[in-house]
GROMACS .gro file of C-alpha atoms in nm:
model
  190
    1ARG     CA    1  -0.353  -1.090   1.922
    2VAL     CA    2  -0.307  -0.830   1.660
    3LEU     CA    3  -0.117  -0.855   1.340
    4VAL     CA    4  -0.001  -0.535   1.160
    5VAL     CA    5   0.094  -0.603   0.793
    6TYR     CA    6   0.258  -0.322   0.611
    7PHE     CA    7   0.477  -0.230   0.324
    8SER     CA    8   0.705   0.080   0.340
    9LEU     CA    9   0.923   0.214   0.066
   10THR     CA   10   1.047   0.532   0.250
   11GLN     CA   11   0.962   0.425   0.610
   12GLN     CA   12   0.654   0.656   0.638
   13SER     CA   13   0.426   0.355   0.645
   14ALA     CA   14   0.656   0.183   0.888
   15ARG     CA   15   0.630   0.473   1.124
   16VAL     CA   16   0.254   0.457   1.110
   17ALA     CA   17   0.254   0.075   1.166
   18GLU     CA   18   0.488   0.126   1.460
   19ALA     CA   19   0.272   0.402   1.609
   20MET     CA   20  -0.044   0.185   1.582
   21GLY     CA   21   0.140  -0.114   1.724
   22GLN     CA   22   0.252   0.096   2.029
   23ALA     CA   23  -0.091   0.232   2.090
   24LEU     CA   24  -0.251  -0.119   2.075
   25THR     CA   25   0.034  -0.255   2.309
   26LYS     CA   26  -0.063   0.019   2.561
   27ARG     CA   27  -0.410  -0.110   2.547
   28GLY     CA   28  -0.306  -0.451   2.644
   29CYS     CA   29  -0.283  -0.614   2.304
   30ASP     CA   30  -0.025  -0.867   2.192
   31VAL     CA   31   0.102  -0.705   1.861
   32THR     CA   32   0.300  -0.869   1.579
   33GLN     CA   33   0.456  -0.650   1.307
   34ALA     CA   34   0.503  -0.786   0.958
   35ALA     CA   35   0.678  -0.587   0.690
   36ILE     CA   36   0.626  -0.696   0.337
   37GLU     CA   37   0.944  -0.674   0.119
   38PHE     CA   38   0.922  -0.579  -0.244
   39THR     CA   39   1.158  -0.816  -0.420
   40ASP     CA   40   1.047  -0.795  -0.774
   41GLU     CA   41   1.357  -0.765  -1.008
   42ARG     CA   42   1.165  -0.534  -1.255
   43TRP     CA   43   1.136  -0.253  -0.998
   44ALA     CA   44   1.272  -0.333  -0.664
   45PRO     CA   45   1.647  -0.266  -0.740
   46LYS     CA   46   1.581   0.096  -0.841
   47LEU     CA   47   1.313   0.156  -0.580
   48SER     CA   48   1.502   0.002  -0.302
   49ARG     CA   49   1.800   0.258  -0.326
   50PHE     CA   50   1.755   0.523  -0.064
   51PRO     CA   51   1.821   0.806  -0.131
   52MET     CA   52   1.737   0.776  -0.499
   53THR     CA   53   1.952   0.944  -0.757
   54HIS     CA   54   1.659   1.030  -0.985
   55PRO     CA   55   1.339   0.958  -0.788
   56PHE     CA   56   1.073   1.086  -1.046
   57PRO     CA   57   1.191   0.870  -1.329
   58GLN     CA   58   1.258   0.571  -1.113
   59ILE     CA   59   0.907   0.587  -0.963
   60VAL     CA   60   0.725   0.661  -1.296
   61LYS     CA   61   0.858   0.335  -1.439
   62ILE     CA   62   0.616   0.125  -1.224
   63LEU     CA   63   0.316   0.346  -1.325
   64PRO     CA   64   0.179   0.139  -1.604
   65ALA     CA   65   0.180  -0.189  -1.399
   66GLN     CA   66   0.050  -0.009  -1.097
   67LEU     CA   67  -0.244   0.145  -1.273
   68ARG     CA   68  -0.344  -0.198  -1.419
   69HIS     CA   69  -0.350  -0.342  -1.062
   70LYS     CA   70  -0.061  -0.592  -1.144
   71THR     CA   71   0.114  -0.783  -0.862
   72GLY     CA   72   0.482  -0.831  -0.820
   73GLU     CA   73   0.721  -1.063  -0.639
   74ILE     CA   74   0.728  -1.006  -0.254
   75ARG     CA   75   0.878  -1.171   0.060
   76ILE     CA   76   0.608  -1.237   0.310
   77PRO     CA   77   0.730  -1.256   0.668
   78GLN     CA   78   0.639  -1.585   0.853
   79GLU     CA   79   0.409  -1.402   1.088
   80ALA     CA   80   0.197  -1.289   0.793
   81GLU     CA   81   0.169  -1.630   0.621
   82ALA     CA   82  -0.053  -1.795   0.908
   83GLY     CA   83  -0.158  -1.741   1.249
   84ASP     CA   84  -0.474  -1.699   1.465
   85TYR     CA   85  -0.508  -1.333   1.511
   86ASP     CA   86  -0.803  -1.145   1.668
   87LEU     CA   87  -0.754  -0.849   1.437
   88VAL     CA   88  -0.547  -0.775   1.129
   89LEU     CA   89  -0.432  -0.415   1.034
   90LEU     CA   90  -0.326  -0.352   0.682
   91ALA     CA   91  -0.108  -0.038   0.616
   92SER     CA   92  -0.020   0.068   0.265
   93PRO     CA   93   0.114   0.369   0.095
   94THR     CA   94  -0.092   0.518  -0.183
   95TRP     CA   95   0.080   0.474  -0.520
   96TRP     CA   96  -0.073   0.668  -0.808
   97PHE     CA   97  -0.414   0.679  -0.636
   98GLN     CA   98  -0.398   0.284  -0.567
   99THR     CA   99  -0.287   0.035  -0.310
  100SER     CA  100   0.080  -0.011  -0.339
  101MET     CA  101   0.180  -0.308  -0.567
  102PRO     CA  102   0.356  -0.491  -0.274
  103MET     CA  103   0.054  -0.468  -0.053
  104ARG     CA  104  -0.185  -0.568  -0.339
  105SER     CA  105   0.051  -0.869  -0.405
  106TYR     CA  106   0.023  -0.973  -0.042
  107LEU     CA  107  -0.365  -0.936  -0.054
  108LYS     CA  108  -0.386  -1.145  -0.357
  109SER     CA  109  -0.165  -1.423  -0.203
  110SER     CA  110  -0.279  -1.758  -0.043
  111ALA     CA  111  -0.096  -1.633   0.275
  112ALA     CA  112  -0.339  -1.341   0.314
  113GLN     CA  113  -0.631  -1.568   0.248
  114LYS     CA  114  -0.508  -1.793   0.548
  115VAL     CA  115  -0.465  -1.494   0.769
  116LEU     CA  116  -0.774  -1.294   0.683
  117ASN     CA  117  -1.035  -1.573   0.639
  118GLY     CA  118  -1.302  -1.521   0.903
  119LYS     CA  119  -1.109  -1.244   1.087
  120PRO     CA  120  -1.188  -0.879   1.136
  121PHE     CA  121  -0.951  -0.645   0.958
  122ALA     CA  122  -0.894  -0.257   0.929
  123CYS     CA  123  -0.701  -0.063   0.680
  124ALA     CA  124  -0.478   0.238   0.694
  125SER     CA  125  -0.372   0.448   0.398
  126ILE     CA  126  -0.052   0.654   0.410
  127SER     CA  127  -0.053   0.928   0.138
  128ARG     CA  128  -0.019   1.291   0.028
  129ARG     CA  129  -0.393   1.328  -0.055
  130TYR     CA  130  -0.580   1.065  -0.247
  131TYR     CA  131  -0.640   0.774  -0.006
  132ARG     CA  132  -1.004   0.666  -0.075
  133PHE     CA  133  -0.922   0.435  -0.372
  134ASN     CA  134  -0.640   0.285  -0.169
  135LEU     CA  135  -0.867   0.208   0.133
  136GLY     CA  136  -1.143   0.074  -0.095
  137GLN     CA  137  -0.900  -0.159  -0.279
  138MET     CA  138  -0.758  -0.295   0.044
  139ARG     CA  139  -1.108  -0.343   0.176
  140LYS     CA  140  -1.224  -0.518  -0.140
  141LEU     CA  141  -0.935  -0.750  -0.164
  142GLY     CA  142  -0.949  -0.821   0.218
  143GLU     CA  143  -1.320  -0.906   0.198
  144LYS     CA  144  -1.237  -1.130  -0.117
  145ASN     CA  145  -1.015  -1.334   0.123
  146GLY     CA  146  -1.298  -1.385   0.367
  147GLY     CA  147  -1.199  -1.107   0.608
  148ARG     CA  148  -1.452  -0.891   0.782
  149HIS     CA  149  -1.381  -0.518   0.735
  150VAL     CA  150  -1.437  -0.331   1.053
  151ASP     CA  151  -1.277   0.014   1.012
  152LYS     CA  152  -1.034   0.241   0.821
  153THR     CA  153  -0.811   0.539   0.865
  154HIS     CA  154  -0.575   0.757   0.673
  155PHE     CA  155  -0.277   0.966   0.727
  156VAL     CA  156  -0.195   1.258   0.496
  157ALA     CA  157   0.114   1.474   0.459
  158ALA     CA  158   0.098   1.851   0.519
  159GLY     CA  159   0.132   2.115   0.254
  160GLY     CA  160  -0.122   2.037  -0.024
  161GLN     CA  161  -0.077   1.817  -0.315
  162VAL     CA  162   0.208   1.999  -0.499
  163LYS     CA  163   0.422   2.101  -0.205
  164SER     CA  164   0.382   1.766  -0.041
  165MET     CA  165   0.492   1.588  -0.363
  166LEU     CA  166   0.794   1.812  -0.397
  167SER     CA  167   0.886   1.773  -0.026
  168TRP     CA  168   0.850   1.397  -0.066
  169LEU     CA  169   1.069   1.401  -0.398
  170GLY     CA  170   1.332   1.600  -0.209
  171TYR     CA  171   1.339   1.353   0.079
  172VAL     CA  172   1.383   1.048  -0.142
  173LYS     CA  173   1.644   1.213  -0.347
  174HIS     CA  174   1.857   1.344  -0.058
  175GLY     CA  175   1.756   1.103   0.214
  176GLU     CA  176   1.649   1.370   0.459
  177PRO     CA  177   1.381   1.644   0.471
  178GLN     CA  178   1.458   1.951   0.267
  179ALA     CA  179   1.390   2.286   0.398
  180ARG     CA  180   1.345   2.433   0.039
  181VAL     CA  181   1.274   2.288  -0.308
  182PHE     CA  182   1.286   2.517  -0.621
  183GLY     CA  183   1.298   2.807  -0.356
  184LEU     CA  184   0.982   2.709  -0.189
  185LYS     CA  185   0.955   2.640   0.183
  186MET     CA  186   0.869   2.267   0.222
  187PRO     CA  187   0.635   2.092   0.479
  188PRO     CA  188   0.762   1.777   0.639
  189PRO     CA  189   0.771   1.495   0.385
  190ASN     CA  190   0.516   1.279   0.568
   0.00000   0.00000   0.00000
C-alpha cells in the first residue's frame, strides 16, 4: 500500500502525484492519493482564485511567513491522517526555495507523525529550478516524524529561471498557458 500526499496550488503537483500513482499502480501497488487543502484565511482566499487577477502581488504576500518556515491552517484528508502504508510519497511545489507552507504544515502535524512513524518515505519537488532546499526540508521533517527517507526526485519546468517564471505567472493570471509574455516566446508553464 502506497500513500501519495501532495499539495497543489495550480495543479502541477497534482499532475505529478497522479503520474506517480499511475506508475505505481501499473507495478501492482495499491495507491491512495491525498491532497492537502490550504484553508488558512490569511492567504487561502487570494491564492485559491484561479486564474489570479494579480498573481505576483498575491503570491508575494505569503513570502515573509514562508521564509520563516511558518505553518498555516490546512485540511488533511482522512487517508493522510492514519493508515498502515508500506511507502509514503510526499510531493510539494517549491515556494521561494522552500517546501510549500501547506506541505510543511502537514509534516509538522500529528497526523503526519502517525502516518510516517517507522515507515519508508520518498520526496518529490515540483519547481522551476531550486528544488534542493525543498527536498531537504521535507526529508528533515519526515525523519523528525520517525519516517525513514528512502529516495527523492524533482521535476523542473523548461525555459530557465526567468522564462519559466514569466510563463508560470502568465498561466496563473490567464488560467491557461500563454504563447508569449512581454513579446517573448514562452515554454510550457510546468
